[in-house]
Amino acid sequence: MVFKKMLQALGVGGPSVDTVLTNPNTYPGGFLEGHVHVVGGDHAVDIEYVAVALTTRVEVESGDSEYQSNQEFHRQRLTGSFKLEPGVRHDVPFRFEVPWQTPITEVYGQHLHGMTMGLATELEVARAVDKSDLDTVAVHPLPAQERILNALLQIGFRFSKADVEQGRVYGVEQHLPFYQEIEFYPPPQYASGINQLELTFLPTPQKLQVVLELDKRGGVFTEGHDAFGSFDVDYATADQVDWVSRLDQWLRQSASRRGLFF
């Protein structure tokens, strides 16, 4: 009897949890829908709650070192406490709102190299080991984000990689403790002045905030440095703007003001 209680405390023979998403594809400001299936084990347990949460991998700087951390950034509790009898199945439907500033993971049907995103399900069992499940989620860009990305590709920029960095971006409205950077290799006409372009999207319900960082190519007697710039995109009129011309002009003016010539 004592051994059986020890096994129960370790979660042996306990309930199982499985989350099934109706559609794993979403977008910033969108939602995810599905069901959490909880099945009782070989003994009755007290469930304290069932919750789901978005998680992503974040680059964290600490002193002179840098490391990666899987971080939860938005959680929703789906149930209160209830008793789960042996073998009984308990289905929990949910509709989960995706934060507006959730990093994107897919562009034109291709996964962004370096990005991870998942919906974690947590089953909190009283006096026992937590049960969890993780489902991969694909976050696609908003139409306004697609227009900016498409314009950069038409200018000649090429995707390098993407990551999520701990910290805050100065001068913009930021809701999460991290931000995404999408890195591009420059086209030939820019290559003499910059090593790469880093793009950050910070959408809100009212507008799309775009932050660009130019990584300057250092010379023999000068050190490379970064140049920042930002602008807002109105969702209602984004499709009326020639973004190729606008971005090319903005990049050249911004670079020229900071001593980058190409």
Coordinates of C-alpha atoms in Angstrom, one line a residue:
M1 CA 0.0 0.0 0.0
V2 CA 2.8 2.4 0.9
F3 CA 4.6 1.5 -2.4
K4 CA 1.5 2.2 -4.4
K5 CA 1.1 5.6 -2.7
M6 CA 4.7 6.4 -3.6
L7 CA 4.1 5.5 -7.2
Q8 CA 1.0 7.7 -7.3
A9 CA 2.9 10.6 -5.8
L10 CA 5.4 10.2 -8.7
G11 CA 2.6 10.2 -11.2
V12 CA 2.7 6.5 -12.1
G13 CA -0.7 5.3 -13.2
G14 CA -2.0 8.9 -13.1
P15 CA -4.1 10.8 -15.7
S16 CA -3.0 11.6 -19.2
V17 CA -3.4 14.8 -21.1
D18 CA -3.5 15.4 -24.9
T19 CA -4.4 18.6 -26.7
V20 CA -5.8 18.6 -30.2
L21 CA -5.8 21.9 -32.1
T22 CA -8.5 22.5 -34.7
N23 CA -5.9 24.4 -36.7
P24 CA -2.3 24.9 -35.6
N25 CA -2.0 28.0 -37.9
T26 CA -2.6 31.4 -36.6
Y27 CA -1.4 35.1 -36.8
P28 CA -0.7 37.9 -34.4
G29 CA -4.0 39.0 -32.8
G30 CA -5.7 35.8 -33.9
F31 CA -6.7 32.8 -31.9
L32 CA -6.2 29.0 -31.5
E33 CA -9.1 26.6 -30.9
G34 CA -9.1 23.0 -29.8
H35 CA -9.9 20.5 -27.1
V36 CA -7.8 19.2 -24.2
H37 CA -8.5 15.5 -23.6
V38 CA -7.9 14.4 -20.0
V39 CA -8.2 10.7 -19.3
G40 CA -8.2 9.3 -15.8
G41 CA -5.6 6.7 -14.8
D42 CA -5.9 3.8 -12.5
H43 CA -6.8 5.8 -9.4
A44 CA -9.0 8.9 -8.7
V45 CA -7.2 12.2 -8.5
D46 CA -8.0 15.8 -7.7
I47 CA -7.2 18.1 -10.7
E48 CA -6.4 21.6 -9.5
Y49 CA -6.7 23.1 -13.0
V50 CA -6.0 22.7 -16.7
A51 CA -4.2 25.6 -18.5
V52 CA -2.7 26.3 -21.9
A53 CA 0.2 28.7 -22.6
L54 CA 2.3 29.9 -25.6
T55 CA 6.0 29.3 -25.3
T56 CA 9.0 30.3 -27.5
R57 CA 12.8 30.2 -27.3
V58 CA 14.4 33.4 -26.2
E59 CA 18.0 34.7 -26.4
V60 CA 19.0 36.1 -23.0
E61 CA 22.1 38.2 -22.3
S62 CA 23.6 37.9 -18.8
G63 CA 26.8 39.9 -18.3
D64 CA 29.2 38.8 -20.9
S65 CA 27.4 35.5 -21.7
E66 CA 24.4 34.6 -23.7
Y67 CA 22.0 31.7 -23.4
Q68 CA 18.7 30.4 -24.7
S69 CA 15.6 29.9 -22.6
N70 CA 12.2 28.5 -23.4
Q71 CA 9.8 31.1 -22.0
E72 CA 6.1 31.1 -21.5
F73 CA 4.5 34.4 -22.4
H74 CA 0.8 34.1 -22.5
R75 CA -1.4 31.7 -20.4
Q76 CA -5.0 30.9 -20.1
R77 CA -6.5 28.7 -17.3
L78 CA -9.3 26.6 -18.8
T79 CA -10.8 24.9 -15.7
G80 CA -11.0 25.2 -12.0
S81 CA -10.6 22.1 -9.7
F82 CA -12.5 18.9 -10.3
K83 CA -12.2 15.2 -9.3
L84 CA -11.2 12.8 -12.1
E85 CA -12.3 9.2 -11.6
P86 CA -10.3 6.2 -12.9
G87 CA -10.6 5.8 -16.7
V88 CA -13.0 8.7 -17.1
R89 CA -12.4 11.1 -20.1
H90 CA -12.9 14.8 -19.6
D91 CA -12.9 17.0 -22.7
V92 CA -12.2 20.7 -22.3
P93 CA -12.9 22.9 -25.4
F94 CA -11.0 26.2 -25.6
R95 CA -10.5 29.4 -27.7
F96 CA -7.1 30.9 -26.9
E97 CA -6.3 34.5 -28.0
V98 CA -2.9 35.0 -29.5
P99 CA -1.1 38.2 -28.4
W100 CA -0.7 40.9 -31.0
Q101 CA 3.1 40.9 -30.6
T102 CA 3.6 37.2 -30.9
P103 CA 6.6 36.5 -33.1
I104 CA 5.9 35.1 -36.5
T105 CA 7.3 31.7 -37.5
E106 CA 6.3 31.2 -41.1
V107 CA 6.7 33.3 -44.2
Y108 CA 5.3 32.2 -47.6
G109 CA 4.8 28.7 -46.4
Q110 CA 8.4 28.4 -45.2
H111 CA 9.5 28.1 -41.6
L112 CA 11.7 30.9 -40.4
H113 CA 15.0 29.4 -39.5
G114 CA 15.7 29.8 -35.8
M115 CA 12.1 30.1 -34.6
T116 CA 10.2 27.8 -32.3
M117 CA 6.6 28.3 -31.0
G118 CA 4.4 25.9 -29.1
L119 CA 1.2 25.7 -27.1
A120 CA 1.9 24.0 -23.8
T121 CA -0.9 22.3 -21.9
E122 CA -0.5 21.9 -18.1
L123 CA -2.5 19.5 -16.0
E124 CA -2.0 20.4 -12.3
V125 CA -2.7 17.4 -10.1
A126 CA -2.9 17.8 -6.4
R127 CA 0.0 16.1 -4.5
A128 CA 1.5 14.6 -7.7
V129 CA 3.8 15.4 -10.6
D130 CA 2.4 17.8 -13.2
K131 CA 1.4 16.4 -16.6
S132 CA 2.0 18.4 -19.7
D133 CA 1.7 18.3 -23.5
L134 CA 3.3 20.6 -26.1
D135 CA 1.9 21.2 -29.6
T136 CA 3.8 23.1 -32.4
V137 CA 2.1 26.3 -33.5
A138 CA 2.7 28.1 -36.8
V139 CA 2.3 31.9 -36.6
H140 CA 1.8 33.6 -40.0
P141 CA 2.3 37.3 -40.7
L142 CA -0.5 39.8 -40.9
P143 CA -1.2 41.3 -44.4
A144 CA 0.7 44.5 -43.5
Q145 CA 3.7 42.5 -42.3
E146 CA 3.6 40.5 -45.5
R147 CA 3.8 43.7 -47.5
I148 CA 6.9 44.9 -45.8
L149 CA 8.6 41.5 -46.1
N150 CA 7.6 41.2 -49.8
A151 CA 9.0 44.7 -50.5
L152 CA 12.3 43.9 -48.9
L153 CA 12.6 40.7 -50.9
Q154 CA 11.8 42.7 -54.1
I155 CA 14.5 45.1 -53.3
G156 CA 16.9 42.2 -53.1
F157 CA 17.3 41.4 -49.4
R158 CA 17.5 37.7 -48.5
F159 CA 16.4 35.9 -45.4
S160 CA 19.2 34.9 -43.1
K161 CA 17.6 33.8 -39.8
A162 CA 15.3 34.9 -37.0
D163 CA 15.4 34.9 -33.2
V164 CA 13.7 36.3 -30.2
E165 CA 15.7 38.5 -27.8
Q166 CA 15.0 39.4 -24.2
G167 CA 14.7 43.1 -23.6
R168 CA 12.8 46.2 -24.9
V169 CA 12.9 48.3 -28.0
Y170 CA 13.3 52.0 -27.3
G171 CA 10.5 54.4 -28.4
V172 CA 7.8 51.9 -29.3
E173 CA 4.8 50.4 -27.7
Q174 CA 5.9 46.9 -26.5
H175 CA 3.7 44.5 -24.6
L176 CA 5.9 41.4 -24.2
P177 CA 9.3 41.2 -22.4
F178 CA 11.0 40.2 -25.6
Y179 CA 11.0 41.1 -29.3
Q180 CA 11.7 39.3 -32.6
E181 CA 14.5 40.1 -35.0
I182 CA 14.3 38.9 -38.6
E183 CA 17.7 39.1 -40.2
F184 CA 18.4 39.7 -43.9
Y185 CA 21.5 39.6 -46.1
P186 CA 21.8 42.8 -48.1
P187 CA 21.5 43.0 -51.9
P188 CA 24.6 44.0 -54.0
Q189 CA 23.7 47.7 -54.0
Y190 CA 23.7 47.8 -50.2
A191 CA 26.5 45.3 -49.5
S192 CA 29.3 47.8 -49.5
G193 CA 27.8 49.7 -46.6
I194 CA 26.0 47.2 -44.4
N195 CA 26.5 43.6 -43.3
Q196 CA 22.8 42.8 -42.6
L197 CA 19.4 44.3 -42.0
E198 CA 17.4 43.4 -38.9
L199 CA 13.7 43.8 -38.9
T200 CA 11.4 43.9 -35.9
F201 CA 7.6 43.9 -36.0
L202 CA 5.6 45.2 -33.0
P203 CA 1.9 45.1 -34.0
T204 CA -0.9 46.6 -32.0
P205 CA -4.6 46.5 -32.7
Q206 CA -4.4 50.1 -34.2
K207 CA -1.1 50.0 -36.2
L208 CA 2.0 48.0 -37.2
Q209 CA 5.2 49.3 -35.7
V210 CA 8.2 48.5 -37.8
V211 CA 11.8 48.9 -36.5
L212 CA 14.8 48.5 -38.8
E213 CA 18.4 48.1 -37.7
L214 CA 21.3 48.6 -40.2
D215 CA 24.4 46.7 -39.1
K216 CA 27.2 48.9 -40.6
R217 CA 30.2 47.2 -42.2
G218 CA 33.4 48.4 -40.5
G219 CA 36.4 49.7 -42.3
V220 CA 40.1 49.4 -41.7
F221 CA 40.2 52.4 -39.4
T222 CA 36.6 52.4 -38.2
E223 CA 34.5 50.0 -36.2
G224 CA 31.1 48.8 -37.5
H225 CA 28.1 50.1 -35.6
D226 CA 24.3 49.8 -35.8
A227 CA 21.8 52.4 -37.0
F228 CA 18.2 52.3 -36.0
G229 CA 15.0 53.7 -37.5
S230 CA 11.3 53.1 -37.1
F231 CA 7.9 53.9 -38.7
D232 CA 4.3 53.0 -38.3
V233 CA 2.0 51.3 -40.9
D234 CA -1.7 52.0 -41.0
Y235 CA -3.6 48.7 -41.6
A236 CA -6.4 50.4 -43.5
T237 CA -4.0 52.0 -46.1
A238 CA -1.1 49.5 -46.2
D239 CA -2.2 48.1 -49.5
Q240 CA -2.2 51.6 -51.1
V241 CA 1.6 52.2 -50.5
D242 CA 4.4 51.4 -52.9
W243 CA 6.5 49.8 -50.2
V244 CA 9.4 49.0 -52.5
S245 CA 10.0 52.6 -53.3
R246 CA 9.2 53.8 -49.8
L247 CA 11.5 51.3 -48.1
D248 CA 14.4 51.8 -50.6
Q249 CA 14.1 55.6 -50.1
W250 CA 13.9 55.3 -46.4
L251 CA 16.9 52.9 -46.1
R252 CA 19.1 55.2 -48.3
Q253 CA 18.1 58.4 -46.4
S254 CA 18.5 56.7 -43.0
A255 CA 21.9 55.2 -44.0
S256 CA 23.1 58.5 -45.4
R257 CA 22.3 60.4 -42.2
R258 CA 24.4 57.9 -40.3
G259 CA 27.4 58.0 -42.6
L260 CA 26.6 54.8 -44.4
F261 CA 27.1 55.2 -48.2
F262 CA 26.5 52.7 -50.9

